[in-house]
mmCIF file of C-alpha atoms in Angstrom:
data_model
loop_
_atom_site.group_PDB
_atom_site.id
_atom_site.type_symbol
_atom_site.label_atom_id
_atom_site.label_comp_id
_atom_site.label_asym_id
_atom_site.label_seq_id
_atom_site.Cartn_x
_atom_site.Cartn_y
_atom_site.Cartn_z
ATOM 1 C CA MET X 1 34.104 117.210 170.463
ATOM 2 C CA THR X 2 37.165 116.121 168.476
ATOM 3 C CA ASP X 3 36.746 113.205 166.077
ATOM 4 C CA LYS X 4 39.256 110.437 166.652
ATOM 5 C CA LEU X 5 41.396 109.211 163.781
ATOM 6 C CA PRO X 6 40.615 105.676 162.632
ATOM 7 C CA VAL X 7 43.425 103.485 163.932
ATOM 8 C CA MET X 8 45.526 101.300 161.618
ATOM 9 C CA ARG X 9 47.200 98.365 163.349
ATOM 10 C CA ILE X 10 50.801 97.926 162.141
ATOM 11 C CA GLY X 11 53.066 94.882 162.312
ATOM 12 C CA VAL X 12 56.780 95.337 161.559
ATOM 13 C CA VAL X 13 58.845 92.427 160.215
ATOM 14 C CA GLY X 14 62.552 93.111 160.624
ATOM 15 C CA TYR X 15 64.535 95.150 163.130
ATOM 16 C CA GLY X 16 67.590 96.419 161.319
ATOM 17 C CA HIS X 17 68.264 100.153 161.088
ATOM 18 C CA LEU X 18 65.095 100.895 159.111
ATOM 19 C CA GLY X 19 62.954 98.621 161.274
ATOM 20 C CA GLN X 20 64.255 100.280 164.439
ATOM 21 C CA TYR X 21 63.498 103.700 162.981
ATOM 22 C CA LEU X 22 59.916 102.729 162.114
ATOM 23 C CA VAL X 23 59.246 101.055 165.475
ATOM 24 C CA GLU X 24 60.615 104.008 167.428
ATOM 25 C CA ARG X 25 58.598 106.483 165.370
ATOM 26 C CA LEU X 26 55.421 104.411 165.639
ATOM 27 C CA GLN X 27 55.799 104.297 169.398
ATOM 28 C CA ARG X 28 56.539 108.019 169.593
ATOM 29 C CA GLU X 29 54.136 109.465 166.999
ATOM 30 C CA GLY X 30 51.782 106.706 165.948
ATOM 31 C CA ALA X 31 48.819 107.783 168.063
ATOM 32 C CA GLN X 32 48.949 111.274 166.547
ATOM 33 C CA VAL X 33 48.565 109.953 162.994
ATOM 34 C CA GLY X 34 46.214 107.012 163.587
ATOM 35 C CA LEU X 35 48.781 104.208 163.679
ATOM 36 C CA THR X 36 49.382 101.699 166.464
ATOM 37 C CA LEU X 37 52.092 99.048 166.682
ATOM 38 C CA VAL X 38 50.770 95.525 167.306
ATOM 39 C CA PHE X 39 53.880 93.395 166.772
ATOM 40 C CA VAL X 40 57.566 93.394 165.894
ATOM 41 C CA TRP X 41 59.338 90.308 164.576
ATOM 42 C CA ASN X 42 63.067 89.817 164.162
ATOM 43 C CA ARG X 43 65.021 86.666 163.444
ATOM 44 C CA ASN X 44 67.006 87.318 166.632
ATOM 45 C CA THR X 45 64.485 88.302 169.317
ATOM 46 C CA ASP X 46 67.264 89.172 171.786
ATOM 47 C CA LYS X 47 67.837 92.316 169.736
ATOM 48 C CA LEU X 48 64.299 93.481 170.580
ATOM 49 C CA ARG X 49 64.228 93.042 174.329
ATOM 50 C CA GLU X 50 65.848 96.299 175.424
ATOM 51 C CA SER X 51 63.654 98.556 173.288
ATOM 52 C CA VAL X 52 60.396 96.705 172.513
ATOM 53 C CA ALA X 53 57.781 95.746 175.104
ATOM 54 C CA GLU X 54 57.491 91.997 175.594
ATOM 55 C CA GLU X 55 53.827 91.960 174.580
ATOM 56 C CA LEU X 56 54.769 93.428 171.174
ATOM 57 C CA ILE X 57 57.464 90.859 170.386
ATOM 58 C CA LEU X 58 56.329 88.198 167.918
ATOM 59 C CA HIS X 59 58.473 85.132 168.520
ATOM 60 C CA ASN X 60 57.225 82.992 165.618
ATOM 61 C CA LEU X 61 56.417 84.751 162.367
ATOM 62 C CA PRO X 62 53.594 82.353 161.343
ATOM 63 C CA ASP X 63 51.754 83.568 164.471
ATOM 64 C CA PHE X 64 51.274 87.013 162.880
ATOM 65 C CA THR X 65 47.666 85.981 162.241
ATOM 66 C CA ASP X 66 46.963 86.258 165.983
ATOM 67 C CA ARG X 67 47.847 89.958 166.125
ATOM 68 C CA GLY X 68 45.152 91.352 163.814
ATOM 69 C CA ALA X 69 47.421 93.730 161.888
ATOM 70 C CA ASP X 70 45.819 95.917 159.224
ATOM 71 C CA VAL X 71 49.176 96.560 157.525
ATOM 72 C CA ILE X 72 52.298 94.380 157.683
ATOM 73 C CA VAL X 73 55.571 96.147 156.932
ATOM 74 C CA GLU X 74 58.526 94.031 155.758
ATOM 75 C CA VAL X 75 61.948 95.620 156.248
ATOM 76 C CA CYS X 76 64.382 92.724 156.378
ATOM 77 C CA HIS X 77 65.064 90.533 153.325
ATOM 78 C CA PRO X 78 63.488 89.437 150.019
ATOM 79 C CA LYS X 79 63.287 85.853 151.320
ATOM 80 C CA ILE X 80 60.604 86.924 153.799
ATOM 81 C CA VAL X 81 58.596 88.361 150.903
ATOM 82 C CA LYS X 82 58.924 85.060 149.058
ATOM 83 C CA ASP X 83 58.105 82.854 152.049
ATOM 84 C CA PHE X 84 55.339 84.904 153.687
ATOM 85 C CA GLY X 85 54.104 87.537 151.232
ATOM 86 C CA VAL X 86 51.043 85.637 150.040
ATOM 87 C CA GLN X 87 50.151 84.699 153.639
ATOM 88 C CA PHE X 88 50.493 88.318 154.745
ATOM 89 C CA LEU X 89 48.130 89.461 151.986
ATOM 90 C CA SER X 90 45.529 86.912 153.048
ATOM 91 C CA LYS X 91 45.174 88.787 156.346
ATOM 92 C CA ALA X 92 46.389 92.354 155.822
ATOM 93 C CA HIS X 93 47.678 94.977 153.439
ATOM 94 C CA PHE X 94 51.383 94.455 152.796
ATOM 95 C CA LEU X 95 54.085 97.128 152.489
ATOM 96 C CA VAL X 96 57.037 95.361 150.910
ATOM 97 C CA GLY X 97 60.303 97.017 151.871
ATOM 98 C CA SER X 98 62.321 94.576 149.736
ATOM 99 C CA PRO X 99 60.663 95.008 146.327
ATOM 100 C CA SER X 100 63.705 93.436 144.670
ATOM 101 C CA ALA X 101 61.871 90.193 145.489
ATOM 102 C CA LEU X 102 59.320 91.137 142.824
ATOM 103 C CA SER X 103 61.939 90.613 140.120
ATOM 104 C CA ASP X 104 60.911 86.949 140.349
ATOM 105 C CA PRO X 105 58.061 86.874 137.780
ATOM 106 C CA GLN X 106 56.251 83.993 139.472
ATOM 107 C CA LEU X 107 56.329 85.610 142.917
ATOM 108 C CA ASN X 108 55.314 88.946 141.433
ATOM 109 C CA GLN X 109 52.273 87.314 139.848
ATOM 110 C CA GLU X 110 51.381 85.347 142.987
ATOM 111 C CA LEU X 111 51.441 88.478 145.143
ATOM 112 C CA ARG X 112 49.333 90.453 142.680
ATOM 113 C CA GLN X 113 46.806 87.630 142.509
ATOM 114 C CA ALA X 114 46.695 87.364 146.313
ATOM 115 C CA ALA X 115 46.107 91.108 146.648
ATOM 116 C CA GLU X 116 43.256 90.975 144.148
ATOM 117 C CA HIS X 117 41.723 87.807 145.608
ATOM 118 C CA HIS X 118 41.692 89.097 149.178
ATOM 119 C CA GLY X 119 40.935 92.735 148.383
ATOM 120 C CA ARG X 120 44.256 93.828 149.869
ATOM 121 C CA THR X 121 46.902 96.267 148.682
ATOM 122 C CA LEU X 122 50.524 95.450 147.923
ATOM 123 C CA TYR X 123 52.322 98.703 148.719
ATOM 124 C CA VAL X 124 55.719 99.419 147.158
ATOM 125 C CA PRO X 125 57.521 102.351 148.816
ATOM 126 C CA SER X 126 59.399 104.754 146.555
ATOM 127 C CA GLY X 127 62.336 104.848 148.966
ATOM 128 C CA ALA X 128 65.230 106.734 147.387
ATOM 129 C CA LEU X 129 63.511 106.883 143.977
ATOM 130 C CA TRP X 130 63.121 110.481 142.897
ATOM 131 C CA GLY X 131 60.157 111.152 140.587
ATOM 132 C CA GLY X 132 58.475 107.764 140.946
ATOM 133 C CA GLN X 133 54.985 109.175 140.478
ATOM 134 C CA ASP X 134 56.120 111.022 137.326
ATOM 135 C CA ILE X 135 57.523 107.771 135.932
ATOM 136 C CA LEU X 136 54.215 106.083 136.755
ATOM 137 C CA ARG X 137 52.214 108.774 134.930
ATOM 138 C CA LEU X 138 54.447 108.523 131.851
ATOM 139 C CA ASN X 139 54.048 104.767 131.904
ATOM 140 C CA ASP X 140 50.270 104.911 132.231
ATOM 141 C CA SER X 141 50.002 107.401 129.367
ATOM 142 C CA GLY X 142 52.048 105.158 127.080
ATOM 143 C CA SER X 143 54.814 107.751 126.748
ATOM 144 C CA LEU X 144 57.600 105.993 128.644
ATOM 145 C CA LYS X 145 60.192 104.582 126.264
ATOM 146 C CA ALA X 146 63.234 103.847 128.433
ATOM 147 C CA LEU X 147 64.429 104.125 132.024
ATOM 148 C CA PHE X 148 67.974 103.901 133.381
ATOM 149 C CA ILE X 149 69.098 104.124 137.022
ATOM 150 C CA ARG X 150 72.627 104.237 138.378
ATOM 151 C CA MET X 151 73.303 103.788 142.100
ATOM 152 C CA SER X 152 76.774 104.658 143.404
ATOM 153 C CA LYS X 153 77.887 103.888 146.957
ATOM 154 C CA HIS X 154 80.968 103.326 149.040
ATOM 155 C CA PRO X 155 81.942 99.630 148.755
ATOM 156 C CA SER X 156 81.211 99.072 152.459
ATOM 157 C CA CYS X 157 77.548 99.877 151.756
ATOM 158 C CA PHE X 158 76.988 97.012 149.328
ATOM 159 C CA ARG X 159 75.646 93.587 150.304
ATOM 160 C CA LEU X 160 76.266 91.465 147.231
ATOM 161 C CA THR X 161 75.900 87.781 146.525
ATOM 162 C CA GLY X 162 79.182 86.112 145.645
ATOM 163 C CA ASP X 163 82.604 87.721 146.055
ATOM 164 C CA VAL X 164 82.318 90.606 143.577
ATOM 165 C CA LEU X 165 83.630 93.148 146.091
ATOM 166 C CA SER X 166 85.769 90.963 148.324
ATOM 167 C CA ASP X 167 88.980 92.577 147.073
ATOM 168 C CA TRP X 168 88.138 96.288 147.356
ATOM 169 C CA THR X 169 90.711 98.729 148.761
ATOM 170 C CA GLU X 170 90.274 102.258 150.132
ATOM 171 C CA ASP X 171 92.264 103.888 147.343
ATOM 172 C CA GLU X 172 90.719 102.123 144.338
ATOM 173 C CA GLY X 173 88.222 104.865 143.422
ATOM 174 C CA ARG X 174 85.310 104.048 141.121
ATOM 175 C CA ARG X 175 84.395 100.555 139.887
ATOM 176 C CA VAL X 176 81.323 99.513 137.889
ATOM 177 C CA LEU X 177 80.062 96.322 139.519
ATOM 178 C CA PHE X 178 77.161 95.491 137.246
ATOM 179 C CA SER X 179 75.308 97.009 134.300
ATOM 180 C CA GLY X 180 72.236 95.425 132.739
ATOM 181 C CA SER X 181 68.557 94.828 133.321
ATOM 182 C CA VAL X 182 67.098 95.281 136.795
ATOM 183 C CA ALA X 183 65.770 91.705 136.512
ATOM 184 C CA GLU X 184 69.374 90.461 136.314
ATOM 185 C CA LEU X 185 70.646 92.911 138.920
ATOM 186 C CA CYS X 186 68.193 92.175 141.747
ATOM 187 C CA PRO X 187 69.571 88.683 142.559
ATOM 188 C CA VAL X 188 73.120 90.112 142.580
ATOM 189 C CA ALA X 189 72.371 92.907 145.072
ATOM 190 C CA PRO X 190 68.959 92.142 146.629
ATOM 191 C CA ASN X 191 69.436 94.517 149.583
ATOM 192 C CA ASN X 192 70.888 97.396 147.574
ATOM 193 C CA VAL X 193 68.635 97.880 144.565
ATOM 194 C CA ASN X 194 65.151 98.320 146.037
ATOM 195 C CA THR X 195 65.094 101.806 144.510
ATOM 196 C CA MET X 196 65.543 100.236 141.071
ATOM 197 C CA ALA X 197 62.883 97.641 141.841
ATOM 198 C CA ALA X 198 60.423 100.406 142.769
ATOM 199 C CA ALA X 199 61.231 102.078 139.461
ATOM 200 C CA ALA X 200 60.528 98.829 137.596
ATOM 201 C CA ILE X 201 57.127 98.639 139.310
ATOM 202 C CA ALA X 202 56.357 102.242 138.296
ATOM 203 C CA ALA X 203 57.523 101.526 134.739
ATOM 204 C CA GLY X 204 55.219 98.560 134.338
ATOM 205 C CA THR X 205 55.286 98.489 130.541
ATOM 206 C CA LEU X 206 59.086 98.087 130.642
ATOM 207 C CA GLY X 207 59.116 95.932 133.764
ATOM 208 C CA PHE X 208 62.146 94.477 135.484
ATOM 209 C CA ALA X 209 63.540 93.129 132.215
ATOM 210 C CA GLY X 210 63.191 96.458 130.405
ATOM 211 C CA VAL X 211 64.439 98.910 133.026
ATOM 212 C CA GLN X 212 68.220 99.175 132.926
ATOM 213 C CA GLY X 213 70.394 99.617 135.996
ATOM 214 C CA GLU X 214 73.989 100.024 137.048
ATOM 215 C CA ILE X 215 75.656 99.763 140.454
ATOM 216 C CA VAL X 216 78.958 101.499 141.084
ATOM 217 C CA SER X 217 81.400 101.168 143.961
ATOM 218 C CA ASP X 218 83.166 104.455 144.708
ATOM 219 C CA THR X 219 85.511 104.885 147.667
ATOM 220 C CA ALA X 220 85.086 108.671 147.451
ATOM 221 C CA LEU X 221 81.446 108.378 148.576
ATOM 222 C CA SER X 222 82.044 108.236 152.309
ATOM 223 C CA ASP X 223 79.100 110.472 153.300
ATOM 224 C CA TYR X 224 76.286 109.727 150.864
ATOM 225 C CA HIS X 225 74.856 107.478 148.165
ATOM 226 C CA VAL X 226 74.176 108.845 144.672
ATOM 227 C CA VAL X 227 71.068 107.914 142.691
ATOM 228 C CA GLU X 228 70.944 108.955 139.016
ATOM 229 C CA VAL X 229 67.753 108.498 137.013
ATOM 230 C CA GLU X 230 67.412 108.982 133.252
ATOM 231 C CA VAL X 231 63.887 108.898 131.839
ATOM 232 C CA THR X 232 63.213 108.786 128.101
ATOM 233 C CA GLY X 233 59.749 109.573 126.781
ATOM 234 C CA ALA X 234 58.126 110.040 123.407
ATOM 235 C CA ASN X 235 59.395 112.495 120.777
ATOM 236 C CA GLY X 236 62.888 112.782 122.239
ATOM 237 C CA PHE X 237 61.741 113.831 125.722
ATOM 238 C CA THR X 238 64.411 113.116 128.357
ATOM 239 C CA VAL X 239 64.824 113.976 132.022
ATOM 240 C CA ASN X 240 67.961 113.355 134.094
ATOM 241 C CA THR X 241 68.044 113.702 137.867
ATOM 242 C CA VAL X 242 70.864 113.208 140.362
ATOM 243 C CA ARG X 243 70.119 112.841 144.056
ATOM 244 C CA ARG X 244 72.496 112.523 147.005
ATOM 245 C CA ASN X 245 71.212 110.494 149.932
ATOM 246 C CA PRO X 246 73.241 111.036 153.138
ATOM 247 C CA ALA X 247 74.616 107.751 154.465
ATOM 248 C CA LYS X 248 77.257 106.585 156.905
ATOM 249 C CA LEU X 249 79.964 104.137 155.909
ATOM 250 C CA GLY X 250 78.537 100.629 155.813
ATOM 251 C CA ALA X 251 74.922 101.833 155.644
ATOM 252 C CA VAL X 252 72.806 99.940 153.119
ATOM 253 C CA THR X 253 70.028 102.548 153.372
ATOM 254 C CA GLY X 254 70.553 106.305 153.123
ATOM 255 C CA SER X 255 69.024 108.508 155.829
ATOM 256 C CA ALA X 256 66.640 110.348 153.475
ATOM 257 C CA THR X 257 65.028 106.999 152.676
ATOM 258 C CA TYR X 258 63.883 106.645 156.285
ATOM 259 C CA ASN X 259 61.600 109.684 156.128
ATOM 260 C CA SER X 260 60.385 108.602 152.706
ATOM 261 C CA PHE X 261 59.459 105.194 154.111
ATOM 262 C CA TRP X 262 57.527 106.784 156.978
ATOM 263 C CA SER X 263 55.605 108.891 154.453
ATOM 264 C CA SER X 264 54.781 105.718 152.531
ATOM 265 C CA LEU X 265 53.427 104.122 155.697
ATOM 266 C CA LEU X 266 51.110 107.083 156.270
ATOM 267 C CA VAL X 267 49.255 106.440 152.990
ATOM 268 C CA CYS X 268 48.571 102.759 153.748
ATOM 269 C CA LYS X 269 44.851 103.235 154.218
ATOM 270 C CA GLY X 270 43.778 100.434 151.866
ATOM 271 C CA HIS X 271 43.368 100.758 148.111
ATOM 272 C CA GLY X 272 41.862 97.311 147.599
ATOM 273 C CA GLY X 273 43.164 94.552 145.362
ATOM 274 C CA ARG X 274 46.033 96.322 143.648
ATOM 275 C CA VAL X 275 49.712 97.235 143.649
ATOM 276 C CA TYR X 276 50.284 100.797 144.819
ATOM 277 C CA LEU X 277 53.510 102.792 144.537
ATOM 278 C CA CYS X 278 53.718 105.081 147.552
#
């Protein structure tokens, strides 16, 4: 007799490219890995109707409490994290796909307190961050001294506040858009720097204010995003990594991040009252 996997009930908030990928994979493979989809919410529900069964469509987000989700996955916008994160954690574990929201110190603290109070886990996916667990180990050992991340993308892949990139042209080449702390960068590019935000969570002793980041527009990058990470430890120890993440023009999220996010979802088995980088 084969033992059945314990089933985790998953709610997905957001139905952009990443949300569609997760919903399709949950419907196709969820039963094999102990996951079942219990709701999908999107600001525009018309977008769901052709591919999501009516009984799975959540029309009003505050009604998520009626669906009994074990894990709620946010893949839409930091504002949802701000408006609903604490409520989500009162009922379920919460995988926050827009960790740039955690650059707000007050919200960061409120979510951590809610996770501890309710015995839930606030999951932060590594996404395109290469070596996140190594950064976390260095941080926990007290050996992490500095962390710098540069993200370079085609200008069509950025979603920035303001008009920083409103004048880009196809032949302009490389342009540094912002360089400074991740705390300052997150409000400028909330949809583009979740990798940096995950790094700031891993590097807790440095935090959002201490981790340094840079975003670069490069018209030569028509097929991929580039993520460069420079880690500085004790006694002159340094590690530099460069990773290319395949991406189409206009894509905020690189394709390798999709599989990484699915892997993060598979570890959401409940770690109780903490923040967990996965």
